[in-house]
Every structure is written in structure tokens, then in C-alpha cells.
Amino acid sequence: MKLKRKVEVVVISDVHLGTYGCHAKQLLTYLSSVDPKHLILNGDIIDVWQFSKRYFPKSHMQVIKKIVSLAAKGTKVTYITGNHDEMLRKFTDSEIGNISIVNKLVLDLDGKKAWFFHGDVFDASIQSAKWLAKLGAYGYDLLILINKVINWILVTLGKERYSLSKKIKNSVKGAVRFISNFEKTATDLAIENGYDYVICGHIHQPKNEIVETKKGTTNYLNSGDWVENFTALEYQFKRWKLYRYSEDKLSAFFADEEIKDMSEQELIAAITIMKPLKKSK
């Protein structure tokens, strides 16, 4: 039996299960390498906006089964809703065994206050024109699909992978300004409310940075995503680490054999055999 790294808190976000851009196999490998006390799913885990019965591969189902399996073995799982899985917000403050669904979360970590939320609340395009945001999501998914084909060709030719979306984000002034405004808003609010840590997702920009203003200091963290960056946040020994699959994957293991060998029907059965929903007190 392979030893797994014990981690106090693991945060993942923006997995986008059910889309072509999702890298479920890499995420499954990562989740199989850790034994977290608390797993925080910080929004956009399942992409309900783009969900289609025609595309939900076995590897995507394996990720859900792995999360359910972790919960069954004692890991506390908190699902913080995002914009792509907003339909789950009607189940806010509900519990399914060790899994709870919330809109935001505040934790005490070794005497410091940590504030977790997805981050779409700062996105004006989602709040005022949801149809436009959804259209943009479809365009982004198409871009990722095209990028997959390009990367397959590059890898075949022995060249390094290339990220079209990163290139576009870094070159378009509006995108750069949006990311900067997002981070500033999050940190300003965290400092104003006395939070030592503010942990977001949403913008697919992994970061671990100490921000200091005239009003105070906070640690801004963003878990990134499993579409472009393959990143997660880990809290252990009173400090945060930004896990990057491309750099740290040697410390991860292959997906659990019991999940790899299960058929789609067995995976569905394993996922759906759960305790009924109940409202937390």
C-alpha cells in the first residue's frame, strides 16, 4: 500500500467536470496522493453551464467517486458553490454524510482567520448579463479544445506545450486589469474584515501572495484551476503551499486501482449510494 501525504487542508477549484478542457486524470492522480483532513472544493467543480449527456467521460466520473470515497473514509468535504455550478446554491447549508454545501466558509487555522469563497460575486458580467458570461464560457471551452489539438501536435514533434488562453489573458489589457481588480477587491475586503487569509478561485490564476496596505496585511491565495494550470492549495504545519502538478507530480501517485478498474455503471452506483440530503443546523 502506497503512503499518502497527510495534509490538513486541500483546496481545489475550477475543475469544470463535463467539459473538454478538464484534466480529470491528472486531478485523480493528485487526489490519490493526499490524505486531507478537510477538502475544500471552491467552486466550478462540475460545469453545469456546459453539461451534456454526450460528454461526461469515465475519468470525470472517477473524480466524483474519489471525492465521495474520501468523505466516506473520514475527510470533511466542503463544496463552495461557484457560477458554473450555481444550481447547487439552492442546497446551501445542506449535508450529505461528510459533504456539506455552502456559499462561503470561514475557518480558524491555528489562531488565524481564513475566508474562502469562489469569487464570481466580483464579476459584473455574471451579475448583470449572465447570458453573456455563459457565451464567453462556451468560447473559452472551444479555445481550450483547439489548444488540446495544438499541444498534441507539439508533443508529437517533441516540443513544449503552449497555452493559447494564457497568452490571450496576458496580452489583453482588459483581462489583465480584471484580474488585478479582482485580487485588489478580495484583499481589501479581507483586510477590512480582519481576515488573515483570503482564498478564492474563479479567475484561473494561481497565486500565494502577502498583500500589505495602509489598513493592514492579508495573505491572498488562489487555487488556480485544473484546465490550464493544474494547481491546488495545501495547508500544513501552519503554512500554505501552492501545489503545481507539472512541478510536483513526482510526489503524487497513480489513481487508486479500485477506481481505475470500475466500470461506468459501477462508478455511478458507488456515487449514488449516499445518505439523504439534510439541512445543517
XYZ file of C-alpha atoms in Angstrom:
281
model
C 0.000 0.000 0.000
C 1.386 3.397 -1.017
C 1.745 6.042 1.654
C -0.213 9.217 1.048
C 0.807 12.689 2.140
C -1.237 13.794 5.129
C -2.469 17.362 4.615
C -4.624 19.397 6.979
C -6.490 21.334 4.260
C -6.571 20.863 0.474
C -8.300 23.428 -1.760
C -9.148 22.804 -5.420
C -11.358 24.862 -7.693
C -12.364 25.331 -11.324
C -12.173 21.683 -12.326
C -15.006 22.044 -14.867
C -16.001 18.387 -14.993
C -18.084 17.771 -18.096
C -16.034 19.991 -20.416
C -13.312 19.131 -22.938
C -10.820 21.332 -21.118
C -10.979 19.419 -17.834
C -7.896 17.331 -16.980
C -9.614 14.797 -14.754
C -6.885 12.134 -14.954
C -4.246 14.476 -13.552
C -6.601 15.606 -10.782
C -7.421 11.996 -9.924
C -3.709 11.238 -9.654
C -3.260 14.186 -7.307
C -6.256 13.337 -5.110
C -4.939 9.778 -4.834
C -1.630 11.085 -3.468
C -3.026 13.002 -0.481
C -4.940 12.200 2.691
C -6.593 15.514 3.656
C -8.465 16.159 6.894
C -10.515 18.795 5.080
C -11.043 19.000 1.314
C -12.477 22.319 0.130
C -13.996 22.372 -3.363
C -14.011 26.093 -4.092
C -16.498 26.334 -6.958
C -16.901 25.298 -10.592
C -16.159 21.643 -9.898
C -18.968 20.392 -12.148
C -19.663 22.679 -15.098
C -23.466 22.747 -15.109
C -23.495 25.586 -17.650
C -21.979 23.332 -20.303
C -23.145 19.952 -19.024
C -24.100 17.477 -21.737
C -25.058 13.805 -21.544
C -22.990 13.317 -24.685
C -19.750 14.224 -22.928
C -19.019 13.053 -19.399
C -16.052 10.648 -19.634
C -15.299 7.867 -17.184
C -12.322 9.814 -15.805
C -14.655 12.689 -14.844
C -16.914 10.258 -13.022
C -13.864 8.780 -11.279
C -13.058 12.191 -9.795
C -16.551 12.390 -8.267
C -16.199 8.841 -6.953
C -12.803 9.705 -5.447
C -14.237 12.724 -3.605
C -17.135 10.629 -2.294
C -14.649 7.932 -1.249
C -12.535 10.454 0.674
C -15.649 11.658 2.502
C -16.636 8.066 3.324
C -13.184 7.470 4.820
C -13.416 10.483 7.142
C -12.325 13.513 5.135
C -14.536 16.542 5.714
C -15.565 17.806 2.270
C -16.911 21.345 1.864
C -18.367 22.250 -1.532
C -18.392 26.028 -2.019
C -20.635 26.918 -4.936
C -19.382 28.897 -7.939
C -21.031 30.394 -11.005
C -20.727 27.310 -13.235
C -22.337 25.132 -10.553
C -24.708 27.800 -9.216
C -27.696 25.435 -9.343
C -26.267 23.848 -6.187
C -26.875 27.104 -4.297
C -30.437 26.013 -3.624
C -28.888 23.290 -1.436
C -26.811 25.764 0.602
C -26.247 24.638 4.210
C -27.189 21.060 3.325
C -25.161 17.986 4.239
C -24.704 14.572 2.636
C -22.746 12.496 5.124
C -19.350 14.217 5.435
C -20.084 16.521 2.478
C -21.550 19.985 3.064
C -22.628 22.627 0.543
C -22.080 26.325 1.327
C -21.687 29.666 -0.463
C -18.678 30.752 1.618
C -16.628 29.480 4.524
C -14.653 30.936 7.430
C -12.184 28.709 9.286
C -9.872 29.165 12.236
C -6.455 27.845 11.188
C -4.034 27.797 14.095
C -5.473 31.004 15.513
C -5.767 32.801 12.169
C -8.984 33.544 10.286
C -9.316 32.144 6.762
C -12.075 33.328 4.412
C -12.983 31.046 1.492
C -15.301 31.887 -1.408
C -15.305 31.242 -5.153
C -15.088 34.848 -6.363
C -17.794 35.197 -9.014
C -19.510 37.737 -6.755
C -16.927 40.257 -8.030
C -17.692 39.525 -11.691
C -20.010 42.219 -13.048
C -20.593 40.330 -16.321
C -22.100 37.425 -14.400
C -24.211 39.582 -12.128
C -25.658 41.837 -14.845
C -25.556 39.740 -18.041
C -25.484 36.030 -17.295
C -26.146 35.051 -20.915
C -23.017 36.934 -21.994
C -20.928 35.199 -19.356
C -22.243 31.799 -20.496
C -21.431 32.646 -24.110
C -17.913 33.526 -23.029
C -17.643 30.194 -21.214
C -18.511 28.282 -24.389
C -15.917 30.302 -26.310
C -13.307 29.553 -23.646
C -14.087 25.825 -23.816
C -13.705 25.895 -27.610
C -10.355 27.670 -27.240
C -9.174 25.002 -24.782
C -10.278 22.251 -27.203
C -8.299 23.857 -30.048
C -5.341 24.219 -27.684
C -5.515 20.491 -26.915
C -5.099 19.652 -30.593
C -2.193 22.103 -30.921
C -0.473 20.647 -27.852
C -0.901 17.098 -29.155
C 0.918 18.139 -32.312
C 3.632 19.948 -30.319
C 4.215 16.965 -28.003
C 4.321 14.619 -31.027
C 7.041 16.836 -32.523
C 8.926 16.830 -29.219
C 8.213 20.457 -28.431
C 6.852 22.102 -25.250
C 3.141 22.661 -24.645
C 1.682 26.091 -25.320
C -1.273 27.821 -23.660
C -3.355 29.950 -26.008
C -5.666 31.152 -23.238
C -2.744 32.262 -21.046
C -1.222 34.128 -23.974
C -4.518 35.901 -24.663
C -5.106 36.743 -20.986
C -1.615 38.150 -20.599
C -1.812 40.238 -23.760
C -5.325 41.677 -23.485
C -5.255 44.762 -21.265
C -8.873 44.302 -20.182
C -8.183 40.760 -18.923
C -5.075 41.851 -17.041
C -6.983 44.761 -15.477
C -9.880 42.471 -14.463
C -7.532 40.037 -12.699
C -5.768 42.907 -10.927
C -9.082 44.442 -9.828
C -10.331 41.054 -8.636
C -7.284 40.481 -6.452
C -7.370 44.033 -5.071
C -11.067 43.806 -4.189
C -10.581 40.454 -2.442
C -7.594 41.625 -0.398
C -9.130 44.996 0.502
C -12.247 43.264 1.836
C -10.183 40.675 3.714
C -8.085 43.350 5.418
C -11.169 45.433 6.215
C -12.828 42.431 7.872
C -9.749 41.210 9.707
C -9.106 38.003 7.761
C -5.539 36.699 7.796
C -6.133 34.606 4.678
C -8.471 35.116 1.711
C -8.801 32.074 -0.558
C -10.523 32.316 -3.962
C -10.807 30.566 -7.315
C -12.755 31.722 -10.401
C -10.072 33.589 -12.383
C -7.833 30.546 -13.101
C -4.783 32.437 -11.827
C -2.947 30.505 -9.074
C -1.250 32.713 -6.507
C 0.107 32.827 -2.964
C 0.978 36.409 -2.035
C 1.213 38.581 1.059
C -0.588 41.875 0.441
C 0.045 44.881 2.671
C -1.834 48.184 2.600
C -2.085 51.147 4.941
C -5.004 49.390 6.647
C -3.299 46.066 7.285
C -1.982 42.800 5.838
C -3.510 39.619 4.452
C -2.363 36.522 2.598
C -4.126 36.276 -0.789
C -4.376 32.756 -2.188
C -5.957 31.485 -5.390
C -6.209 27.761 -6.064
C -6.000 28.254 -9.845
C -7.667 25.525 -11.891
C -7.468 22.049 -13.479
C -7.972 23.276 -17.045
C -4.752 25.215 -17.698
C -2.606 25.308 -14.567
C -3.295 22.009 -12.704
C -2.901 23.614 -9.269
C -4.183 23.237 -5.721
C -3.589 24.822 -2.328
C -2.356 22.848 0.661
C -2.275 23.938 4.317
C 0.031 22.023 6.652
C 2.397 22.928 9.500
C 0.827 26.398 9.827
C 1.657 27.448 6.274
C 0.147 27.429 2.795
C 1.747 25.848 -0.252
C 0.717 26.257 -3.890
C 0.838 22.767 -5.411
C 1.674 22.649 -9.129
C 1.094 19.291 -10.780
C 3.615 19.969 -13.560
C 6.367 20.556 -10.987
C 5.256 18.450 -8.009
C 3.704 15.443 -9.774
C 6.601 13.191 -8.808
C 5.249 13.283 -5.250
C 1.835 12.106 -6.462
C 0.722 8.551 -7.197
C -1.368 6.928 -9.880
C -5.104 6.847 -9.360
C -6.445 4.246 -6.948
C -6.629 0.863 -8.632
C -10.120 0.228 -7.243
C -11.415 3.279 -9.135
C -9.420 2.649 -12.310
C -10.873 -0.842 -12.683
C -14.518 0.099 -12.087
C -16.956 0.226 -14.980
C -19.086 3.321 -15.623
C -22.138 1.536 -14.178
C -20.199 0.616 -11.016
C -18.967 4.206 -10.658
C -22.495 5.593 -10.969
C -23.766 3.085 -8.410
C -20.939 3.935 -5.986
C -21.560 7.673 -6.301
C -25.339 7.477 -5.869
C -25.325 5.224 -2.796
C -25.240 8.131 -0.347
C -27.158 9.327 2.666
C -30.152 11.615 2.033
C -29.671 15.378 1.992
C -30.234 17.111 5.294
C -30.064 20.726 6.313
C -27.269 21.524 8.723
C -28.199 23.247 11.907
